[in-house]
Coordinates of C-alpha atoms and ligand atoms in Angstrom, one line a residue:
M1 CA 25.1 -17.0 -8.2
T2 CA 28.0 -15.1 -6.8
S3 CA 28.5 -11.5 -6.0
E4 CA 29.8 -9.3 -8.8
P5 CA 31.5 -6.0 -8.4
A6 CA 29.1 -3.2 -9.3
R7 CA 29.6 -1.3 -12.5
S8 CA 30.0 2.5 -12.4
P9 CA 26.8 4.4 -12.7
V10 CA 25.7 5.8 -16.0
D11 CA 25.5 9.6 -15.8
A12 CA 21.9 10.0 -16.7
T13 CA 22.4 13.7 -17.7
T14 CA 24.7 12.6 -20.5
T15 CA 22.2 10.3 -22.2
T16 CA 20.3 11.1 -25.3
A17 CA 17.0 10.6 -23.5
W18 CA 17.9 13.2 -20.9
G19 CA 18.5 15.7 -23.7
S20 CA 15.2 14.9 -25.2
L21 CA 13.4 15.2 -21.9
T22 CA 15.0 18.6 -21.4
E23 CA 13.8 19.8 -24.8
L24 CA 10.3 18.3 -24.3
S25 CA 10.0 19.9 -20.9
K26 CA 11.0 23.3 -22.3
N27 CA 8.2 23.1 -24.9
L28 CA 5.6 21.4 -22.7
Q29 CA 2.4 23.4 -21.9
P30 CA 0.6 21.0 -19.7
D31 CA -3.1 20.8 -20.7
L32 CA -4.9 17.9 -19.1
R33 CA -8.2 19.3 -20.2
G34 CA -7.1 19.4 -23.8
W35 CA -5.3 16.1 -23.7
F36 CA -8.3 14.2 -22.4
A37 CA -10.6 16.0 -24.8
T38 CA -8.6 15.1 -27.9
D39 CA -7.6 11.7 -26.7
P40 CA -10.5 9.8 -25.1
A41 CA -8.3 6.7 -24.9
R42 CA -5.8 8.4 -22.6
A43 CA -7.2 7.1 -19.3
G44 CA -7.3 3.5 -20.6
R45 CA -3.9 3.7 -22.2
L46 CA -2.2 5.1 -19.1
S47 CA -3.9 2.9 -16.6
H48 CA -2.2 -0.3 -15.6
Q49 CA -2.8 -3.3 -13.4
A50 CA 0.0 -4.5 -11.0
G51 CA -1.2 -7.5 -9.0
D52 CA -4.4 -6.2 -7.3
L53 CA -3.5 -2.6 -7.8
H54 CA -5.3 -0.6 -10.5
V55 CA -3.0 2.4 -11.2
D56 CA -4.2 5.3 -13.2
L57 CA -1.3 7.5 -14.4
S58 CA -3.4 9.5 -16.9
K59 CA -3.6 12.6 -14.8
N60 CA 0.1 13.1 -14.8
L61 CA 1.7 15.9 -16.8
V62 CA 3.1 13.6 -19.5
T63 CA 2.6 13.2 -23.2
D64 CA 3.3 10.0 -25.1
E65 CA 6.6 11.5 -26.2
V66 CA 7.6 12.3 -22.6
L67 CA 6.8 8.7 -21.6
A68 CA 8.7 7.3 -24.5
S69 CA 11.8 9.4 -23.5
L70 CA 11.5 8.3 -19.9
L71 CA 11.5 4.7 -21.0
A72 CA 14.5 5.4 -23.2
L73 CA 16.2 6.9 -20.2
A74 CA 15.5 3.7 -18.3
D75 CA 17.3 1.8 -21.1
E76 CA 20.2 4.1 -21.2
V77 CA 20.8 3.9 -17.5
R78 CA 20.5 0.1 -17.7
L79 CA 17.6 -0.1 -15.3
A80 CA 16.8 -3.7 -16.2
E81 CA 20.4 -4.8 -15.7
R82 CA 20.6 -3.2 -12.2
R83 CA 17.2 -4.6 -11.3
D84 CA 18.3 -8.1 -12.2
A85 CA 21.5 -7.6 -10.3
M86 CA 19.5 -6.7 -7.2
F87 CA 17.3 -9.8 -7.5
A88 CA 20.3 -12.0 -8.1
G89 CA 22.1 -10.8 -4.9
E90 CA 25.0 -8.9 -6.5
H91 CA 26.5 -6.4 -4.1
I92 CA 24.7 -3.4 -5.3
N93 CA 24.9 -1.7 -1.9
V94 CA 28.4 -0.7 -2.9
T95 CA 29.4 1.5 0.1
E96 CA 28.6 -1.3 2.5
D97 CA 29.7 -4.1 0.1
R98 CA 26.4 -5.9 0.6
A99 CA 23.8 -7.7 -1.4
V100 CA 20.3 -6.1 -1.4
L101 CA 18.0 -9.0 -1.0
H102 CA 14.8 -7.9 0.6
T103 CA 13.0 -9.6 -2.3
A104 CA 14.4 -12.9 -1.1
L105 CA 12.4 -12.5 2.2
R106 CA 9.2 -13.1 0.3
R107 CA 10.5 -15.6 -2.2
P108 CA 8.4 -18.8 -2.2
S109 CA 10.1 -21.8 -0.5
D110 CA 10.2 -23.7 -3.8
E111 CA 12.2 -21.0 -5.6
P112 CA 15.8 -21.6 -4.3
L113 CA 18.3 -18.8 -4.4
T114 CA 21.9 -19.2 -3.5
V115 CA 24.2 -16.2 -3.1
D116 CA 27.8 -16.2 -2.1
G117 CA 27.5 -19.9 -1.5
Q118 CA 24.6 -19.4 0.9
D119 CA 21.2 -21.0 0.6
I120 CA 19.2 -17.8 1.0
T121 CA 15.7 -19.2 0.6
G122 CA 16.5 -22.0 3.0
D123 CA 17.8 -19.5 5.6
V124 CA 14.7 -17.3 5.2
Q125 CA 12.3 -20.2 5.5
D126 CA 14.0 -21.5 8.6
E127 CA 13.8 -18.2 10.3
L128 CA 10.2 -17.7 9.2
A129 CA 9.3 -21.1 10.7
K130 CA 10.8 -19.9 14.0
V131 CA 8.9 -16.7 14.0
Y132 CA 5.7 -18.5 13.1
A133 CA 6.1 -21.1 15.8
F134 CA 6.7 -18.3 18.3
A135 CA 3.6 -16.4 17.0
E136 CA 1.4 -19.5 17.4
K137 CA 2.7 -20.0 21.0
V138 CA 1.8 -16.5 22.0
R139 CA -1.5 -16.5 20.1
S140 CA -2.6 -19.8 21.6
G141 CA -1.7 -18.8 25.1
E142 CA 1.0 -21.5 25.3
W143 CA 3.6 -18.8 25.9
T144 CA 2.9 -17.4 29.3
G145 CA 4.4 -14.8 31.5
V146 CA 5.9 -15.4 35.0
T147 CA 2.5 -15.9 36.6
G148 CA 1.3 -18.3 33.9
E149 CA -1.0 -15.7 32.4
P150 CA -1.1 -15.6 28.5
I151 CA 0.2 -12.5 26.7
R152 CA -2.2 -9.8 25.9
T153 CA 0.0 -6.9 24.9
I154 CA 3.1 -7.0 22.7
V155 CA 5.4 -3.9 22.9
N156 CA 7.8 -3.6 20.0
I157 CA 10.8 -1.5 21.0
G158 CA 12.7 -0.3 17.9
I159 CA 13.3 2.8 15.8
G160 CA 13.5 3.7 12.1
G161 CA 13.0 0.6 10.0
S162 CA 12.6 -1.5 13.2
D163 CA 9.5 0.5 14.1
L164 CA 8.0 2.3 11.1
G165 CA 7.2 -0.8 9.1
P166 CA 5.8 -2.8 11.9
V167 CA 3.6 0.0 13.3
M168 CA 2.4 1.1 9.9
A169 CA 1.5 -2.5 9.0
Y170 CA -0.1 -3.2 12.3
E171 CA -2.3 -0.2 12.0
A172 CA -3.1 -1.1 8.4
L173 CA -4.1 -4.6 9.2
E174 CA -5.9 -3.9 12.5
P175 CA -9.0 -5.8 11.4
F176 CA -6.9 -8.9 11.1
V177 CA -5.5 -8.7 14.7
Q178 CA -6.5 -11.6 17.0
D179 CA -9.1 -10.6 19.6
G180 CA -7.5 -10.1 23.0
L181 CA -4.1 -9.2 21.5
A182 CA -2.8 -5.7 20.9
C183 CA 0.6 -4.2 20.0
R184 CA 2.2 -1.0 21.0
F185 CA 5.3 0.6 19.7
V186 CA 8.0 2.4 21.6
S187 CA 10.6 4.2 19.5
N188 CA 11.5 7.6 20.7
I189 CA 14.3 8.1 23.3
D190 CA 12.1 10.8 24.8
P191 CA 11.3 9.0 28.1
T192 CA 7.7 10.1 27.6
D193 CA 7.3 7.4 25.0
V194 CA 8.1 4.4 27.1
A195 CA 6.5 6.0 30.2
Q196 CA 3.2 6.5 28.4
K197 CA 3.1 3.2 26.6
T198 CA 3.7 1.2 29.8
A199 CA 1.7 3.3 32.2
D200 CA -1.5 1.3 32.0
L201 CA 0.0 -2.1 31.2
D202 CA -0.2 -5.2 33.2
P203 CA 3.4 -6.6 33.4
T204 CA 2.2 -10.1 33.8
T205 CA 0.5 -10.1 30.4
T206 CA 3.1 -8.0 28.5
L207 CA 5.8 -9.2 26.2
F208 CA 8.5 -6.9 24.8
I209 CA 10.1 -7.4 21.5
V210 CA 13.4 -5.6 21.2
A211 CA 13.8 -5.1 17.5
S212 CA 17.2 -3.7 16.3
K213 CA 19.1 -4.8 13.2
T214 CA 22.4 -3.8 14.8
F215 CA 21.4 -4.1 18.5
G216 CA 23.6 -1.1 19.0
T217 CA 21.0 1.7 18.5
L218 CA 21.1 4.1 21.5
E219 CA 17.4 4.8 21.5
T220 CA 16.3 1.2 21.3
L221 CA 18.8 -0.1 23.9
T222 CA 17.9 2.7 26.3
N223 CA 14.2 2.0 25.9
A224 CA 14.8 -1.7 26.3
R225 CA 16.6 -1.1 29.6
L226 CA 13.8 1.2 30.8
A227 CA 11.2 -1.4 29.8
R228 CA 13.2 -4.1 31.6
D229 CA 13.4 -2.0 34.7
W230 CA 9.7 -1.3 34.6
L231 CA 8.9 -4.9 34.1
V232 CA 11.0 -6.3 37.0
R233 CA 10.0 -3.4 39.3
S234 CA 6.3 -3.8 38.7
L235 CA 6.3 -7.6 38.8
A236 CA 8.2 -7.4 42.1
A237 CA 5.9 -4.8 43.5
A238 CA 2.9 -7.0 42.6
G239 CA 4.5 -9.9 44.3
A240 CA 4.7 -11.8 41.0
I241 CA 8.4 -12.4 41.2
E242 CA 11.0 -12.6 43.9
D243 CA 13.2 -9.5 43.9
S244 CA 16.3 -11.6 43.3
E245 CA 18.7 -12.0 40.4
E246 CA 17.1 -15.3 39.5
G247 CA 13.6 -13.8 39.7
R248 CA 14.6 -11.0 37.5
A249 CA 16.3 -13.2 34.9
D250 CA 13.2 -15.5 34.8
A251 CA 11.0 -12.4 34.2
V252 CA 13.2 -11.2 31.4
A253 CA 13.3 -14.7 29.8
K254 CA 9.5 -14.9 29.8
H255 CA 8.7 -11.3 28.9
F256 CA 11.5 -10.3 26.5
V257 CA 12.4 -11.6 23.0
A258 CA 14.6 -9.9 20.4
V259 CA 15.0 -9.5 16.7
S260 CA 18.4 -8.7 15.4
T261 CA 21.3 -9.6 13.0
A262 CA 23.6 -9.4 16.1
L263 CA 22.6 -12.3 18.2
D264 CA 25.8 -12.0 20.4
K265 CA 24.7 -8.5 21.5
V266 CA 21.2 -9.9 22.2
E267 CA 22.7 -12.4 24.6
A268 CA 24.8 -9.7 26.3
F269 CA 21.7 -7.7 26.9
G270 CA 20.3 -10.7 28.9
I271 CA 17.9 -12.2 26.3
D272 CA 18.3 -15.9 25.7
P273 CA 19.4 -16.4 22.0
E274 CA 16.7 -19.1 22.0
N275 CA 14.2 -16.3 22.2
A276 CA 15.8 -14.3 19.4
F277 CA 14.9 -14.1 15.8
G278 CA 17.6 -13.3 13.2
F279 CA 17.9 -11.7 9.8
W280 CA 20.8 -10.7 7.6
D281 CA 22.9 -7.8 6.7
W282 CA 21.5 -7.9 3.2
V283 CA 18.2 -6.7 4.5
G284 CA 18.2 -2.9 4.9
G285 CA 16.4 -1.6 8.0
R286 CA 13.9 0.3 6.0
Y287 CA 13.3 -2.8 3.8
S288 CA 12.9 -5.2 6.8
V289 CA 9.2 -5.2 7.8
D290 CA 8.9 -8.6 6.0
S291 CA 11.8 -10.1 7.9
A292 CA 11.7 -11.1 11.6
I293 CA 11.5 -7.4 12.3
G294 CA 7.8 -8.0 11.6
T295 CA 7.5 -10.5 14.5
S296 CA 5.1 -8.2 16.4
L297 CA 2.9 -8.1 13.4
A298 CA 3.2 -11.9 12.8
V299 CA 2.0 -12.5 16.4
A300 CA -0.9 -10.0 16.0
I301 CA -2.3 -11.1 12.7
G302 CA -1.0 -14.7 12.7
P303 CA 1.2 -16.7 10.4
D304 CA -1.4 -17.2 7.7
A305 CA -2.1 -13.5 7.3
F306 CA 1.7 -12.8 7.5
A307 CA 2.3 -15.4 4.7
E308 CA -0.4 -13.6 2.7
L309 CA 1.4 -10.3 3.2
L310 CA 4.7 -11.9 1.9
A311 CA 2.8 -13.3 -1.1
G312 CA 1.6 -9.8 -1.9
F313 CA 5.1 -8.5 -1.8
H314 CA 6.2 -11.3 -4.0
A315 CA 3.4 -10.6 -6.5
M316 CA 4.7 -7.0 -6.9
D317 CA 8.3 -8.2 -7.1
E318 CA 7.3 -10.5 -10.0
H319 CA 5.5 -7.7 -11.7
F320 CA 8.6 -5.5 -11.4
R321 CA 10.9 -8.2 -12.4
T322 CA 9.1 -9.5 -15.5
T323 CA 6.8 -6.8 -16.9
P324 CA 8.0 -4.7 -19.8
F325 CA 8.7 -1.2 -18.6
E326 CA 5.9 0.2 -20.8
R327 CA 3.5 -1.5 -18.4
N328 CA 5.6 -1.9 -15.3
V329 CA 4.0 0.2 -12.6
P330 CA 7.0 0.7 -10.3
A331 CA 9.2 1.5 -13.2
L332 CA 6.7 4.0 -14.6
M333 CA 6.0 5.7 -11.3
G334 CA 9.7 5.9 -10.5
L335 CA 10.4 7.5 -13.9
L336 CA 7.5 9.9 -13.5
N337 CA 9.1 11.0 -10.2
V338 CA 12.3 11.6 -12.0
W339 CA 10.4 13.7 -14.6
Y340 CA 8.9 15.9 -11.9
V341 CA 12.1 16.3 -9.8
N342 CA 14.6 16.8 -12.6
F343 CA 12.5 18.4 -15.4
R344 CA 9.6 20.1 -13.7
D345 CA 11.3 21.4 -10.5
A346 CA 9.2 19.4 -8.0
H347 CA 10.7 19.3 -4.6
T348 CA 8.1 17.3 -2.7
H349 CA 5.8 14.4 -3.3
A350 CA 2.5 13.9 -1.4
V351 CA 1.1 10.5 -0.6
L352 CA -2.6 10.7 0.3
P353 CA -4.2 7.5 1.5
Y354 CA -8.0 7.6 1.4
A355 CA -7.9 4.7 3.9
Q356 CA -7.7 5.6 7.6
Q357 CA -5.8 2.4 8.3
L358 CA -3.0 3.6 6.1
H359 CA -2.5 6.7 8.3
R360 CA 1.1 5.8 9.0
F361 CA 2.0 4.9 5.4
P362 CA 3.3 8.4 4.6
A363 CA 5.6 8.3 7.6
Y364 CA 6.8 4.9 6.6
L365 CA 7.5 6.1 3.1
Q366 CA 9.5 9.0 4.4
Q367 CA 12.1 6.7 5.7
L368 CA 11.9 4.4 2.7
T369 CA 12.3 7.1 0.1
M370 CA 14.3 9.8 1.9
E371 CA 16.8 7.6 3.7
S372 CA 17.3 5.8 0.4
N373 CA 17.5 8.6 -2.1
G374 CA 18.6 11.6 -0.1
K375 CA 22.2 11.4 -1.4
S376 CA 24.7 13.8 -3.0
V377 CA 27.2 11.3 -4.2
R378 CA 26.8 8.4 -6.5
W379 CA 27.7 4.8 -5.8
D380 CA 31.2 5.3 -7.1
G381 CA 31.8 8.2 -4.7
T382 CA 31.5 10.9 -7.4
P383 CA 29.1 13.8 -7.0
V384 CA 25.6 13.4 -8.3
T385 CA 24.9 15.1 -11.6
S386 CA 21.3 16.1 -11.0
D387 CA 19.0 16.7 -8.1
T388 CA 18.0 13.6 -6.1
G389 CA 15.3 12.8 -3.7
E390 CA 12.0 14.4 -2.8
V391 CA 10.4 15.3 0.5
F392 CA 7.7 12.7 0.9
W393 CA 4.8 13.7 3.1
G394 CA 1.1 13.3 3.5
E395 CA -1.9 12.6 5.7
P396 CA -5.0 10.5 5.1
G397 CA -7.8 12.1 3.1
T398 CA -10.1 13.8 4.0
N399 CA -8.1 15.2 6.9
G400 CA -5.5 16.6 4.5
Q401 CA -8.2 18.3 2.4
H402 CA -9.1 20.4 5.4
A403 CA -5.5 21.2 6.2
F404 CA -3.0 21.6 3.4
Y405 CA -4.7 20.8 0.1
Q406 CA -5.2 24.6 -0.4
L407 CA -1.5 24.8 -1.3
I408 CA -1.7 21.8 -3.6
H409 CA -4.6 23.3 -5.5
Q410 CA -3.7 26.9 -5.7
G411 CA -0.1 27.3 -4.4
T412 CA 2.9 28.2 -6.6
R413 CA 4.6 24.8 -6.1
L414 CA 4.2 21.7 -8.3
I415 CA 3.4 18.8 -5.9
P416 CA 2.8 15.5 -7.6
A417 CA 0.5 13.4 -5.4
D418 CA -0.4 9.7 -5.1
F419 CA -4.0 9.1 -4.1
I420 CA -4.5 5.6 -2.6
A421 CA -7.8 4.0 -1.9
V422 CA -9.6 0.6 -1.4
A423 CA -13.0 -0.2 -2.8
N424 CA -14.2 -2.2 0.2
P425 CA -13.7 -0.8 3.6
A426 CA -13.1 -2.8 6.8
Y427 CA -16.0 -1.0 8.4
P428 CA -18.8 -0.5 5.8
L429 CA -21.0 1.9 7.9
R430 CA -24.1 3.7 6.6
D431 CA -25.3 7.2 7.5
A432 CA -29.0 6.6 7.1
E433 CA -29.2 5.6 3.4
A434 CA -25.7 6.8 2.5
D435 CA -22.8 4.4 2.3
V436 CA -20.1 6.4 4.1
H437 CA -17.3 4.8 2.2
G438 CA -18.9 5.9 -1.1
L439 CA -19.0 9.4 0.3
F440 CA -15.4 9.2 1.3
L441 CA -14.2 8.0 -2.1
A442 CA -16.3 10.7 -3.8
N443 CA -13.8 13.0 -2.2
F444 CA -10.9 11.0 -3.7
F445 CA -12.4 11.3 -7.2
A446 CA -13.3 14.9 -6.7
Q447 CA -9.9 15.9 -5.5
T448 CA -8.0 14.2 -8.3
K449 CA -10.5 15.7 -10.8
A450 CA -10.2 19.2 -9.4
L451 CA -6.4 19.0 -9.3
A452 CA -6.3 17.9 -13.0
F453 CA -8.9 20.0 -14.6
G454 CA -9.3 23.0 -12.3
K455 CA -11.8 25.7 -12.9
T456 CA -11.4 28.5 -15.4
A457 CA -12.3 32.2 -14.9
D458 CA -15.2 31.8 -17.2
E459 CA -16.6 28.9 -15.2
V460 CA -16.2 31.0 -12.0
R461 CA -18.0 33.9 -13.7
A462 CA -20.8 31.7 -14.9
E463 CA -21.5 31.0 -11.3
G464 CA -22.2 34.7 -10.8
V465 CA -19.1 35.4 -8.8
A466 CA -18.3 39.1 -8.4
E467 CA -15.5 40.1 -10.8
E468 CA -13.1 41.1 -8.1
L469 CA -13.3 37.6 -6.6
V470 CA -12.9 35.7 -9.8
S471 CA -9.1 35.3 -9.7
A472 CA -9.2 34.0 -6.1
K473 CA -11.6 31.3 -7.1
V474 CA -9.8 30.1 -10.2
F475 CA -8.1 26.7 -10.1
S476 CA -5.3 26.4 -12.6
G477 CA -5.6 22.6 -12.9
N478 CA -2.7 20.6 -14.4
R479 CA -1.7 19.5 -10.9
P480 CA -0.5 15.9 -11.4
T481 CA -1.9 12.9 -9.5
T482 CA -1.6 9.2 -9.7
S483 CA -4.6 7.2 -8.5
I484 CA -4.1 3.7 -7.0
L485 CA -7.2 1.6 -6.3
A486 CA -7.2 -1.8 -4.6
P487 CA -10.2 -4.1 -3.9
A488 CA -9.6 -4.1 -0.1
L489 CA -6.8 -3.5 2.4
T490 CA -5.9 -7.2 2.8
P491 CA -2.4 -8.4 3.9
S492 CA -1.6 -9.2 0.3
V493 CA -2.6 -5.7 -0.9
L494 CA -0.5 -4.1 1.8
G495 CA 2.5 -6.2 0.7
Q496 CA 1.9 -5.1 -2.9
L497 CA 1.7 -1.5 -1.9
I498 CA 4.9 -1.6 0.1
A499 CA 6.8 -3.4 -2.5
L500 CA 5.5 -1.0 -5.1
Y501 CA 7.1 1.9 -3.3
E502 CA 10.3 0.0 -2.6
H503 CA 10.8 -0.5 -6.3
I504 CA 9.8 3.0 -7.2
T505 CA 12.5 4.2 -4.9
F506 CA 15.0 1.8 -6.5
V507 CA 14.2 3.0 -10.0
Q508 CA 14.8 6.6 -9.0
G509 CA 18.1 5.6 -7.3
V510 CA 19.3 3.8 -10.5
V511 CA 18.6 6.9 -12.7
W512 CA 20.5 9.1 -10.2
G513 CA 23.3 6.6 -9.9
I514 CA 23.1 6.5 -6.2
D515 CA 23.3 3.7 -3.6
S516 CA 19.8 3.6 -2.3
F517 CA 20.7 1.1 0.4
D518 CA 23.2 2.9 2.6
Q519 CA 22.4 5.7 5.1
W520 CA 25.7 7.4 6.0
G521 CA 23.8 10.7 6.5
V522 CA 22.4 9.6 9.8
E523 CA 25.8 8.8 11.4
L524 CA 27.2 12.2 12.2
G525 CA 24.3 13.3 14.4
K526 CA 24.4 10.0 16.3
K527 CA 28.1 10.4 17.0
L528 CA 27.8 14.0 18.0
A529 CA 24.9 13.2 20.4
L530 CA 27.2 10.8 22.2
E531 CA 30.0 13.4 22.4
I532 CA 27.6 16.1 23.6
A533 CA 25.9 14.0 26.2
P534 CA 28.5 14.7 28.9
A535 CA 28.2 18.4 28.4
V536 CA 24.5 18.1 28.8
A537 CA 25.0 16.1 31.9
G538 CA 27.1 18.9 33.5
D539 CA 30.7 18.2 32.4
E540 CA 32.2 21.8 32.1
D541 CA 35.2 20.7 30.1
A542 CA 33.0 19.0 27.5
L543 CA 30.9 22.1 27.4
R544 CA 33.9 24.3 26.6
T545 CA 34.7 22.2 23.5
Q546 CA 31.4 23.0 21.9
D547 CA 30.9 25.8 19.3
P548 CA 29.4 29.0 20.8
S549 CA 25.9 28.5 19.7
T550 CA 25.7 24.9 20.9
A551 CA 27.4 25.7 24.1
A552 CA 25.0 28.5 24.8
L553 CA 22.0 26.3 24.0
I554 CA 23.2 23.6 26.4
A555 CA 23.9 26.1 29.1
K556 CA 20.3 27.5 28.6
Y557 CA 18.9 24.0 28.8
R558 CA 20.7 23.3 32.0
E559 CA 19.5 26.6 33.5
L560 CA 15.9 25.9 32.5
R561 CA 16.2 22.3 33.7
G562 CA 17.2 23.6 37.1
Ligands
F6P1 O1 19.7 5.7 12.0 C1 19.2 5.1 10.9 C2 19.0 3.6 11.0 O2 20.2 3.0 10.9 C3 18.0 3.1 10.1 O3 18.5 2.9 8.8 C4 17.5 1.9 10.8 O4 16.3 1.5 10.3 C5 17.4 2.5 12.2 O5 18.5 3.3 12.3 C6 17.4 1.5 13.3 O6 18.5 0.7 13.3 P1 18.5 -0.7 14.1 O7 17.5 -1.6 13.6 O8 19.9 -1.2 13.9 O9 18.3 -0.4 15.6

């Protein structure tokens, strides 16, 4: 397989399906109560299985006609062709002229893939073997710090995709973490982050993983230097190393490893390339948790569980790659998002995990979806022809219920929401006779039901509510939700969930004709921060070059800083 130049995007708004959807939307009076009453098969017909995930789409604001038109839209924008191009390694990341092959990271070893003359599967397996060997060494205690102590704490230093995936997955899979091992994650350049995360650590049993695709990210390199200083200072203070160049180099060698695509920069930082794990420019940062970027996780949960996670990803990849779109969950969920954004004026999308262990999943999805699809130009450089992207947000249920659900239930905005739950909890506690997880999930079912079917004025009145309070207690219903249920939060299920959202994001990007794999929008701020830093540090000439508002803010900061 070789790389092919990408075709121009189809302008979705010129398709027949887009016209039909516009008409259907104009005439649609959502009526979930009526739809379910007249069509008892709706729940069954609109529920699908993808790997271990049972996905009920029936509480969405769609009729069969709408769904048919969304599927026609997928055909007209050539979704299948684009999907196959991604899996085959064509350079669909046009603005960076790169293949997009995160799916190759979880491809089984006996399914070879060659792209641009490179044995991708072989490369992936070789690197995985390195990561696994390292993970085993740390887990078994064979890898020791300068005093011969085994490692107890792994601190991953990274940001964006080099942080959000690993920390989200670590929290999600906490029950699988080896006893006596723990991970921490430092990401923010706010010095508080590294200070707090190292404050109570024993340097002799701490291992830092500096994770950065480019190894050029200011936040990560600054934090890595701060961590290196902390390490050598506290080891020297404890008498664990000699305060000499040699002593410091030995400490770094035993307490620092790196993950990057830029191994030359790793070496320049002082980390032995022997202790570095690589990946490739065809893995986007936000698609990299299943590459060596997941090394902290692989150490914590072990190679077997990490392999299960990869198998879960692959199961969802196969579902997306081979299932007809009528039953293809990522395709359907991506198309539903298009329906809400482009035809029903939704601006945000809530993700509400009824699983405490998934508490970082919404934050993870924010980067995945918003860095991927927050674009105003298409992959050929022309302006987009419709709205793109949604603001993704959420908190675990039931915390969200007691915070922001009011707006979802009774506000003026349409907020499609994904509810995610597992049937078997990691901690099946009982409150006297009551199974607490059952109580928890009763909330999941109650919320999706209330959002869909609401409560009419007559129902409120029938409860004896005073007439002047009736309108305040009415729930309109017809608030769309998707319910995702899995047997348990295993590594495989987590992999399936992540891959599901990767592919949903991809589907939306294809409809909008955008490159979901670049992120030029983050560059300007980074560059300006470097230009502004001298002014912040006190350079008056640099301060004078700033616009009046920024200059005044910097001056105020300096005055307050004293
Ligand atoms: O600034 C955005 C970004 O480039 C993300 O896409 C990426 O995940 C993050 O920065 C971190 O980049 P790196 O892994 O190269 O340090």
